[in-house]
PDB file of C-alpha atoms in Angstrom:
ATOM      1  CA  MET R  17     110.471 -59.637  86.835  1.00 45.00           C
ATOM      2  CA  ALA R  18     111.532 -56.782  89.141  1.00 43.00           C
ATOM      3  CA  GLU R  19     115.082 -56.246  89.994  1.00 45.00           C
ATOM      4  CA  ASN R  20     116.339 -56.521  93.563  1.00 43.00           C
ATOM      5  CA  THR R  21     117.934 -53.100  94.585  1.00 42.00           C
ATOM      6  CA  ALA R  22     121.107 -54.977  95.589  1.00 44.00           C
ATOM      7  CA  ALA R  23     123.692 -55.561  92.992  1.00 41.00           C
ATOM      8  CA  PRO R  24     123.016 -58.965  91.468  1.00 46.00           C
ATOM      9  CA  SER R  25     125.486 -61.735  92.278  1.00 56.00           C
ATOM     10  CA  GLY R  26     125.730 -65.428  92.312  1.00 70.00           C
ATOM     11  CA  THR R  27     122.477 -67.256  91.778  1.00 83.00           C
ATOM     12  CA  ARG R  28     120.573 -63.979  91.036  1.00 86.00           C
ATOM     13  CA  THR R  29     122.990 -62.970  88.337  1.00 87.00           C
ATOM     14  CA  LEU R  30     122.626 -66.343  86.714  1.00 89.00           C
ATOM     15  CA  ILE R  31     118.764 -66.082  86.889  1.00 90.00           C
ATOM     16  CA  HIS R  32     119.005 -62.602  85.309  1.00 90.00           C
ATOM     17  CA  GLY R  33     121.298 -63.784  82.619  1.00 89.00           C
ATOM     18  CA  ILE R  34     118.786 -66.540  81.677  1.00 90.00           C
ATOM     19  CA  GLU R  35     115.994 -64.002  81.640  1.00 92.00           C
ATOM     20  CA  VAL R  36     117.944 -61.818  79.176  1.00 91.00           C
ATOM     21  CA  ILE R  37     118.540 -64.881  76.920  1.00 92.00           C
ATOM     22  CA  ARG R  38     114.844 -65.828  77.077  1.00 90.00           C
ATOM     23  CA  SER R  39     113.746 -62.264  76.280  1.00 92.00           C
ATOM     24  CA  VAL R  40     115.915 -62.202  73.131  1.00 90.00           C
ATOM     25  CA  ALA R  41     114.502 -65.638  72.180  1.00 88.00           C
ATOM     26  CA  ASN R  42     110.967 -64.105  72.590  1.00 89.00           C
ATOM     27  CA  GLY R  43     111.820 -61.140  70.232  1.00 90.00           C
ATOM     28  CA  ALA R  44     113.504 -58.530  72.326  1.00 91.00           C
ATOM     29  CA  ALA R  45     116.062 -57.135  69.827  1.00 91.00           C
ATOM     30  CA  SER R  46     117.477 -54.102  71.787  1.00 92.00           C
ATOM     31  CA  LEU R  47     118.604 -52.996  75.205  1.00 91.00           C
ATOM     32  CA  ARG R  48     115.542 -51.021  75.673  1.00 92.00           C
ATOM     33  CA  GLU R  49     113.352 -54.058  74.771  1.00 93.00           C
ATOM     34  CA  VAL R  50     115.356 -56.458  77.046  1.00 91.00           C
ATOM     35  CA  VAL R  51     114.891 -53.872  79.895  1.00 93.00           C
ATOM     36  CA  GLU R  52     111.099 -53.779  79.226  1.00 93.00           C
ATOM     37  CA  ALA R  53     110.840 -57.559  79.043  1.00 93.00           C
ATOM     38  CA  THR R  54     112.844 -58.367  82.164  1.00 93.00           C
ATOM     39  CA  GLY R  55     112.365 -55.457  84.549  1.00 93.00           C
ATOM     40  CA  LEU R  56     116.152 -55.112  84.945  1.00 92.00           C
ATOM     41  CA  SER R  57     117.833 -51.835  85.302  1.00 92.00           C
ATOM     42  CA  ARG R  58     119.461 -50.503  81.972  1.00 92.00           C
ATOM     43  CA  SER R  59     122.957 -50.871  83.513  1.00 91.00           C
ATOM     44  CA  THR R  60     122.362 -54.448  84.727  1.00 91.00           C
ATOM     45  CA  ALA R  61     120.825 -55.497  81.446  1.00 91.00           C
ATOM     46  CA  HIS R  62     123.730 -53.881  79.528  1.00 92.00           C
ATOM     47  CA  ARG R  63     126.379 -55.562  81.614  1.00 91.00           C
ATOM     48  CA  LEU R  64     124.702 -58.957  81.178  1.00 92.00           C
ATOM     49  CA  ILE R  65     124.247 -58.442  77.321  1.00 92.00           C
ATOM     50  CA  GLN R  66     127.928 -57.721  77.114  1.00 91.00           C
ATOM     51  CA  ALA R  67     128.936 -60.708  79.142  1.00 91.00           C
ATOM     52  CA  LEU R  68     126.610 -62.962  77.089  1.00 92.00           C
ATOM     53  CA  ARG R  69     128.071 -61.634  73.785  1.00 90.00           C
ATOM     54  CA  ILE R  70     131.486 -62.449  74.892  1.00 90.00           C
ATOM     55  CA  GLU R  71     130.496 -65.954  75.836  1.00 89.00           C
ATOM     56  CA  ARG R  72     128.655 -66.277  72.478  1.00 90.00           C
ATOM     57  CA  PHE R  73     125.260 -66.781  74.046  1.00 91.00           C
ATOM     58  CA  LEU R  74     124.017 -63.592  72.211  1.00 92.00           C
ATOM     59  CA  ARG R  75     125.323 -61.868  69.094  1.00 90.00           C
ATOM     60  CA  GLU R  76     124.521 -58.696  67.221  1.00 89.00           C
ATOM     61  CA  ASN R  77     123.149 -58.568  63.814  1.00 87.00           C
ATOM     62  CA  SER R  78     124.562 -56.230  61.225  1.00 84.00           C
ATOM     63  CA  ASP R  79     121.844 -53.586  62.102  1.00 88.00           C
ATOM     64  CA  GLY R  80     122.819 -53.736  65.810  1.00 87.00           C
ATOM     65  CA  SER R  81     119.825 -55.955  66.874  1.00 91.00           C
ATOM     66  CA  LEU R  82     120.291 -58.707  69.399  1.00 92.00           C
ATOM     67  CA  LEU R  83     120.022 -62.386  68.337  1.00 90.00           C
ATOM     68  CA  LEU R  84     120.642 -65.747  70.052  1.00 90.00           C
ATOM     69  CA  GLY R  85     124.285 -66.771  69.666  1.00 88.00           C
ATOM     70  CA  PRO R  86     126.070 -69.849  68.349  1.00 86.00           C
ATOM     71  CA  ALA R  87     126.898 -71.145  71.779  1.00 85.00           C
ATOM     72  CA  LEU R  88     123.212 -71.968  72.348  1.00 82.00           C
ATOM     73  CA  ILE R  89     123.191 -73.977  69.100  1.00 76.00           C
ATOM     74  CA  GLU R  90     126.132 -75.942  70.152  1.00 77.00           C
ATOM     75  CA  LEU R  91     124.745 -76.756  73.531  1.00 77.00           C
ATOM     76  CA  GLY R  92     121.438 -77.574  71.998  1.00 70.00           C
ATOM     77  CA  PHE R  93     122.935 -80.203  69.654  1.00 65.00           C
ATOM     78  CA  GLN R  94     124.963 -81.632  72.726  1.00 65.00           C
ATOM     79  CA  ALA R  95     121.779 -81.778  74.791  1.00 62.00           C
ATOM     80  CA  LEU R  96     119.925 -83.390  71.959  1.00 57.00           C
ATOM     81  CA  ASN R  97     122.501 -86.019  71.389  1.00 57.00           C
ATOM     82  CA  SER R  98     122.553 -86.868  75.096  1.00 52.00           C
ATOM     83  CA  VAL R  99     118.853 -87.588  75.332  1.00 59.00           C
ATOM     84  CA  SER R 100     117.760 -91.235  75.071  1.00 79.00           C
ATOM     85  CA  LEU R 101     114.193 -91.451  74.016  1.00 87.00           C
ATOM     86  CA  GLN R 102     113.691 -94.720  75.747  1.00 87.00           C
ATOM     87  CA  ALA R 103     115.408 -93.512  78.997  1.00 88.00           C
ATOM     88  CA  VAL R 104     113.216 -90.376  79.025  1.00 90.00           C
ATOM     89  CA  ALA R 105     110.001 -92.255  78.119  1.00 94.00           C
ATOM     90  CA  HIS R 106     110.268 -95.412  80.253  1.00 94.00           C
ATOM     91  CA  PRO R 107     109.458 -93.887  83.692  1.00 95.00           C
ATOM     92  CA  ILE R 108     106.489 -92.001  82.214  1.00 96.00           C
ATOM     93  CA  LEU R 109     105.349 -95.253  80.560  1.00 97.00           C
ATOM     94  CA  LEU R 110     105.543 -97.102  83.783  1.00 96.00           C
ATOM     95  CA  ASP R 111     103.311 -94.491  85.411  1.00 96.00           C
ATOM     96  CA  LEU R 112     100.912 -94.757  82.543  1.00 97.00           C
ATOM     97  CA  ALA R 113     100.905 -98.679  82.939  1.00 95.00           C
ATOM     98  CA  GLN R 114     100.044 -98.265  86.655  1.00 94.00           C
ATOM     99  CA  ARG R 115      97.155 -96.208  85.731  1.00 94.00           C
ATOM    100  CA  ALA R 116      95.766 -98.069  82.768  1.00 94.00           C
ATOM    101  CA  LYS R 117      96.681-101.662  83.870  1.00 94.00           C
ATOM    102  CA  ASP R 118      97.029-102.534  80.140  1.00 95.00           C
ATOM    103  CA  THR R 119      99.945-103.134  77.924  1.00 95.00           C
ATOM    104  CA  ILE R 120     101.966-100.008  77.015  1.00 96.00           C
ATOM    105  CA  HIS R 121     104.140 -99.435  73.912  1.00 96.00           C
ATOM    106  CA  LEU R 122     106.668 -97.007  72.643  1.00 95.00           C
ATOM    107  CA  ALA R 123     107.503 -97.005  68.892  1.00 95.00           C
ATOM    108  CA  VAL R 124     109.213 -94.924  66.201  1.00 93.00           C
ATOM    109  CA  GLU R 125     108.888 -94.942  62.503  1.00 93.00           C
ATOM    110  CA  ASP R 126     111.617 -96.788  60.726  1.00 90.00           C
ATOM    111  CA  SER R 127     111.575 -97.361  56.911  1.00 86.00           C
ATOM    112  CA  GLY R 128     107.782 -96.901  56.663  1.00 91.00           C
ATOM    113  CA  MET R 129     107.008 -99.195  59.524  1.00 93.00           C
ATOM    114  CA  ALA R 130     106.336 -98.864  63.291  1.00 94.00           C
ATOM    115  CA  LEU R 131     109.394-100.186  65.191  1.00 93.00           C
ATOM    116  CA  TYR R 132     108.658-100.995  68.770  1.00 93.00           C
ATOM    117  CA  LEU R 133     111.194 -99.844  71.241  1.00 91.00           C
ATOM    118  CA  ASP R 134     109.620-100.640  74.627  1.00 93.00           C
ATOM    119  CA  LYS R 135     106.795-102.738  75.963  1.00 94.00           C
ATOM    120  CA  ILE R 136     105.455-102.808  79.462  1.00 94.00           C
ATOM    121  CA  HIS R 137     103.062-105.821  80.127  1.00 92.00           C
ATOM    122  CA  GLY R 138      99.616-105.039  81.550  1.00 87.00           C
ATOM    123  CA  THR R 139      98.322-106.663  84.803  1.00 88.00           C
ATOM    124  CA  ARG R 140      95.278-108.225  83.236  1.00 85.00           C
ATOM    125  CA  GLY R 141      97.098-111.333  82.015  1.00 78.00           C
ATOM    126  CA  ILE R 142      96.305-110.675  78.294  1.00 81.00           C
ATOM    127  CA  GLU R 143      99.223-111.391  75.841  1.00 80.00           C
ATOM    128  CA  ILE R 144      99.672-109.105  73.001  1.00 85.00           C
ATOM    129  CA  ARG R 145     101.531-110.023  69.851  1.00 83.00           C
ATOM    130  CA  SER R 146     104.462-107.477  70.080  1.00 86.00           C
ATOM    131  CA  TRP R 147     107.871-107.174  71.415  1.00 87.00           C
ATOM    132  CA  PRO R 148     110.700-104.616  71.335  1.00 88.00           C
ATOM    133  CA  GLY R 149     112.392-104.770  67.972  1.00 87.00           C
ATOM    134  CA  CYS R 150     109.263-105.996  66.159  1.00 90.00           C
ATOM    135  CA  ARG R 151     107.875-103.963  63.096  1.00 90.00           C
ATOM    136  CA  MET R 152     104.289-103.413  62.242  1.00 92.00           C
ATOM    137  CA  PRO R 153     102.592-101.627  59.290  1.00 92.00           C
ATOM    138  CA  LEU R 154     101.762 -98.070  60.176  1.00 95.00           C
ATOM    139  CA  THR R 155      98.071 -98.007  59.155  1.00 94.00           C
ATOM    140  CA  TYR R 156      97.118-101.258  60.787  1.00 92.00           C
ATOM    141  CA  THR R 157      98.270-100.222  64.282  1.00 94.00           C
ATOM    142  CA  GLY R 158      97.088 -97.493  66.588  1.00 95.00           C
ATOM    143  CA  ILE R 159     100.690 -96.529  67.382  1.00 97.00           C
ATOM    144  CA  GLY R 160     101.437 -96.260  63.653  1.00 96.00           C
ATOM    145  CA  LYS R 161      98.412 -94.024  63.099  1.00 97.00           C
ATOM    146  CA  ALA R 162      99.713 -91.833  65.881  1.00 98.00           C
ATOM    147  CA  LEU R 163     103.040 -91.583  64.109  1.00 97.00           C
ATOM    148  CA  LEU R 164     101.206 -90.448  60.986  1.00 97.00           C
ATOM    149  CA  LEU R 165      98.867 -88.070  62.769  1.00 97.00           C
ATOM    150  CA  ASP R 166     100.629 -84.900  61.603  1.00 96.00           C
ATOM    151  CA  SER R 167     101.224 -86.171  57.984  1.00 96.00           C
ATOM    152  CA  PRO R 168      97.893 -85.889  56.252  1.00 97.00           C
ATOM    153  CA  ASP R 169      99.580 -85.874  52.840  1.00 96.00           C
ATOM    154  CA  ARG R 170     100.572 -89.569  53.697  1.00 96.00           C
ATOM    155  CA  TRP R 171      97.366 -91.020  54.834  1.00 97.00           C
ATOM    156  CA  ARG R 172      95.951 -92.361  51.606  1.00 96.00           C
ATOM    157  CA  SER R 173      99.233 -93.439  50.115  1.00 95.00           C
ATOM    158  CA  GLN R 174     100.393 -95.182  53.240  1.00 95.00           C
ATOM    159  CA  TYR R 175      97.203 -97.004  53.493  1.00 94.00           C
ATOM    160  CA  ILE R 176      97.366 -98.391  49.937  1.00 92.00           C
ATOM    161  CA  GLN R 177     101.145 -99.189  50.402  1.00 92.00           C
ATOM    162  CA  ASP R 178     100.492-101.166  53.476  1.00 91.00           C
ATOM    163  CA  ARG R 179      97.785-103.250  51.983  1.00 87.00           C
ATOM    164  CA  ASN R 180      99.723-103.885  48.812  1.00 85.00           C
ATOM    165  CA  LEU R 181     102.792-105.131  50.686  1.00 79.00           C
ATOM    166  CA  THR R 182     101.483-107.059  53.568  1.00 65.00           C
ATOM    167  CA  GLY R 183      98.840-109.150  52.005  1.00 66.00           C
ATOM    168  CA  ARG R 184      96.686-108.872  55.070  1.00 68.00           C
ATOM    169  CA  ASP R 185      92.921-109.334  54.937  1.00 70.00           C
ATOM    170  CA  PRO R 186      91.750-108.502  58.605  1.00 71.00           C
ATOM    171  CA  GLU R 187      88.049-108.856  59.460  1.00 73.00           C
ATOM    172  CA  HIS R 188      88.193-105.376  60.978  1.00 80.00           C
ATOM    173  CA  ASP R 189      89.533-102.826  58.474  1.00 84.00           C
ATOM    174  CA  TYR R 190      88.597 -99.645  56.679  1.00 86.00           C
ATOM    175  CA  ALA R 191      86.717 -99.952  53.374  1.00 86.00           C
ATOM    176  CA  ASP R 192      89.261 -98.044  51.431  1.00 91.00           C
ATOM    177  CA  GLU R 193      91.754 -95.169  51.619  1.00 94.00           C
ATOM    178  CA  SER R 194      88.997 -92.482  51.776  1.00 95.00           C
ATOM    179  CA  ALA R 195      87.410 -94.118  54.858  1.00 95.00           C
ATOM    180  CA  PHE R 196      90.999 -94.496  56.394  1.00 95.00           C
ATOM    181  CA  SER R 197      91.750 -90.866  55.623  1.00 96.00           C
ATOM    182  CA  ALA R 198      88.401 -89.710  57.139  1.00 96.00           C
ATOM    183  CA  ALA R 199      89.047 -91.574  60.348  1.00 96.00           C
ATOM    184  CA  MET R 200      92.593 -90.062  60.440  1.00 97.00           C
ATOM    185  CA  ALA R 201      91.242 -86.633  60.242  1.00 97.00           C
ATOM    186  CA  LYS R 202      88.968 -87.271  63.150  1.00 97.00           C
ATOM    187  CA  PHE R 203      91.897 -88.755  65.127  1.00 97.00           C
ATOM    188  CA  ALA R 204      93.951 -85.619  64.281  1.00 97.00           C
ATOM    189  CA  ARG R 205      91.352 -83.253  65.510  1.00 96.00           C
ATOM    190  CA  GLN R 206      91.109 -85.043  68.851  1.00 95.00           C
ATOM    191  CA  GLY R 207      94.816 -85.653  69.239  1.00 96.00           C
ATOM    192  CA  PHE R 208      94.924 -89.402  69.710  1.00 97.00           C
ATOM    193  CA  ALA R 209      94.282 -92.470  67.510  1.00 97.00           C
ATOM    194  CA  TYR R 210      92.494 -95.799  67.860  1.00 96.00           C
ATOM    195  CA  ASP R 211      93.317 -99.353  66.628  1.00 94.00           C
ATOM    196  CA  LEU R 212      89.936-101.164  66.473  1.00 93.00           C
ATOM    197  CA  GLU R 213      91.187-104.726  65.924  1.00 90.00           C
ATOM    198  CA  GLU R 214      92.812-104.016  62.620  1.00 90.00           C
ATOM    199  CA  ASN R 215      96.203-105.310  63.760  1.00 89.00           C
ATOM    200  CA  GLU R 216      95.200-108.217  66.022  1.00 89.00           C
ATOM    201  CA  PRO R 217      91.691-109.689  66.589  1.00 90.00           C
ATOM    202  CA  GLY R 218      90.361-108.980  69.955  1.00 92.00           C
ATOM    203  CA  ILE R 219      92.804-106.226  70.741  1.00 93.00           C
ATOM    204  CA  ARG R 220      92.026-102.481  70.664  1.00 95.00           C
ATOM    205  CA  CYS R 221      94.415 -99.543  71.595  1.00 96.00           C
ATOM    206  CA  VAL R 222      94.597 -95.784  72.182  1.00 97.00           C
ATOM    207  CA  SER R 223      97.661 -93.957  70.955  1.00 98.00           C
ATOM    208  CA  ALA R 224      99.224 -90.451  70.846  1.00 98.00           C
ATOM    209  CA  PRO R 225     102.276 -88.946  69.130  1.00 98.00           C
ATOM    210  CA  VAL R 226     105.500 -87.710  70.706  1.00 96.00           C
ATOM    211  CA  ARG R 227     107.098 -84.643  69.545  1.00 96.00           C
ATOM    212  CA  ASP R 228     110.522 -83.021  69.776  1.00 90.00           C
ATOM    213  CA  GLY R 229     111.692 -79.497  70.249  1.00 85.00           C
ATOM    214  CA  ARG R 230     111.093 -78.742  66.582  1.00 86.00           C
ATOM    215  CA  GLY R 231     107.510 -79.897  66.822  1.00 92.00           C
ATOM    216  CA  LYS R 232     108.298 -82.965  64.800  1.00 93.00           C
ATOM    217  CA  THR R 233     106.675 -86.357  65.510  1.00 95.00           C
ATOM    218  CA  VAL R 234     109.531 -88.560  66.676  1.00 93.00           C
ATOM    219  CA  ALA R 235     107.740 -91.361  68.446  1.00 95.00           C
ATOM    220  CA  ALA R 236     104.361 -92.557  69.616  1.00 97.00           C
ATOM    221  CA  ILE R 237     102.982 -94.360  72.627  1.00 98.00           C
ATOM    222  CA  SER R 238      99.838 -96.542  73.142  1.00 97.00           C
ATOM    223  CA  VAL R 239      97.708 -98.414  75.706  1.00 97.00           C
ATOM    224  CA  SER R 240      96.617-101.720  74.258  1.00 96.00           C
ATOM    225  CA  GLY R 241      94.028-104.145  75.869  1.00 94.00           C
ATOM    226  CA  ALA R 242      91.554-106.892  75.082  1.00 94.00           C
ATOM    227  CA  ILE R 243      88.198-105.749  73.736  1.00 94.00           C
ATOM    228  CA  GLN R 244      86.357-106.546  76.887  1.00 95.00           C
ATOM    229  CA  PHE R 245      88.496-103.898  78.683  1.00 94.00           C
ATOM    230  CA  MET R 246      88.367-101.412  75.878  1.00 95.00           C
ATOM    231  CA  PRO R 247      84.700-100.452  75.209  1.00 96.00           C
ATOM    232  CA  PRO R 248      84.147 -97.120  73.339  1.00 95.00           C
ATOM    233  CA  LYS R 249      83.417 -95.169  76.535  1.00 96.00           C
ATOM    234  CA  ARG R 250      86.826 -96.332  78.267  1.00 96.00           C
ATOM    235  CA  MET R 251      88.729 -95.542  74.914  1.00 96.00           C
ATOM    236  CA  ARG R 252      87.462 -92.010  74.898  1.00 96.00           C
ATOM    237  CA  ALA R 253      88.411 -91.609  78.498  1.00 96.00           C
ATOM    238  CA  LEU R 254      91.887 -93.051  77.958  1.00 97.00           C
ATOM    239  CA  GLY R 255      92.545 -90.581  75.109  1.00 97.00           C
ATOM    240  CA  PRO R 256      93.456 -87.512  77.327  1.00 97.00           C
ATOM    241  CA  VAL R 257      95.444 -89.824  79.646  1.00 97.00           C
ATOM    242  CA  VAL R 258      97.597 -91.125  76.805  1.00 98.00           C
ATOM    243  CA  VAL R 259      97.969 -87.558  75.302  1.00 97.00           C
ATOM    244  CA  ASP R 260      99.176 -86.311  78.837  1.00 97.00           C
ATOM    245  CA  ALA R 261     101.746 -89.015  78.971  1.00 97.00           C
ATOM    246  CA  ALA R 262     103.014 -88.389  75.401  1.00 97.00           C
ATOM    247  CA  SER R 263     103.002 -84.607  76.223  1.00 96.00           C
ATOM    248  CA  ARG R 264     105.284 -85.301  79.257  1.00 96.00           C
ATOM    249  CA  ILE R 265     107.715 -87.255  77.157  1.00 95.00           C
ATOM    250  CA  SER R 266     107.566 -84.497  74.476  1.00 95.00           C
ATOM    251  CA  ALA R 267     108.328 -81.751  77.034  1.00 93.00           C
ATOM    252  CA  GLU R 268     111.460 -83.820  78.067  1.00 90.00           C
ATOM    253  CA  LEU R 269     112.451 -83.598  74.437  1.00 88.00           C
ATOM    254  CA  GLY R 270     112.130 -79.926  74.278  1.00 86.00           C
ATOM    255  CA  TYR R 271     108.585 -79.626  72.818  1.00 89.00           C
ATOM    256  CA  LYS R 272     106.686 -76.615  74.095  1.00 80.00           C
ATOM    257  CA  THR R 273     102.903 -76.553  74.268  1.00 67.00           C
ATOM    258  CA  ALA R 274     100.432 -74.016  75.695  1.00 54.00           C
ATOM    259  CA  ALA R 275     100.395 -76.095  78.726  1.00 52.00           C
ATOM    260  CA  ASN R 276     104.092 -76.196  79.524  1.00 51.00           C
ATOM    261  CA  GLU R 277     105.495 -73.210  77.821  1.00 48.00           C
ATOM    262  CA  ASN R 278     105.014 -71.049  80.944  1.00 44.00           C
ATOM    263  CA  ILE R 279     106.614 -73.720  83.304  1.00 39.00           C
ATOM    264  CA  GLU R 280     110.112 -72.556  84.097  1.00 39.00           C
TER     265      GLU R 280
END
């Protein structure tokens, strides 16, 4: 960003200070590199760096290189602690419910189960056996599969564990852990998962993971509906829609993707 010829003040100074911090976060380690990254004059960049060091937003390494400072870590933890997953997700889930007209769920993993936190009923009059606070096995549900999508080392063992513990024998299920693992690999490649009546007869769903600022899967969302409203073609079309909603929630939690990293 090219610098205005007038001395920076007020809002412009704040913006320039943020640009300096972002440049260091992106690898600028010296005054020269900050100037190159921001387009600020050397004197302005130097002045801002000194002010940010005093306020502990930047610090110098033992070799003199610039690093992000502890004040950013402190603020980051405060921001993280102030974020309510349900509060952040709910308006986005309402929007998804309006688009899909089917039942919407939000869940997290808790003690090896999918714990449902939110449910928005669809408008088709179909009742689905779920409620906030209920728990379902991960590998039977679409939302549970989305929670496992980034953990291929768990696919086989979780499949076996769920079937040993639940005693279920659904009509629609994978033949064995190898078949389940192969399906999960396909889901991981496309970025969203399916439930094809494994959890509840006549009900299918499309689900996607929600990630936080560390890139860790912290939740998942799903669109669930009766089989007559969930033919394969519609499920494929719903996939990117659900992924988009999950990405919007993830962005609110600090996750950066190629799609949102340039949005300032």
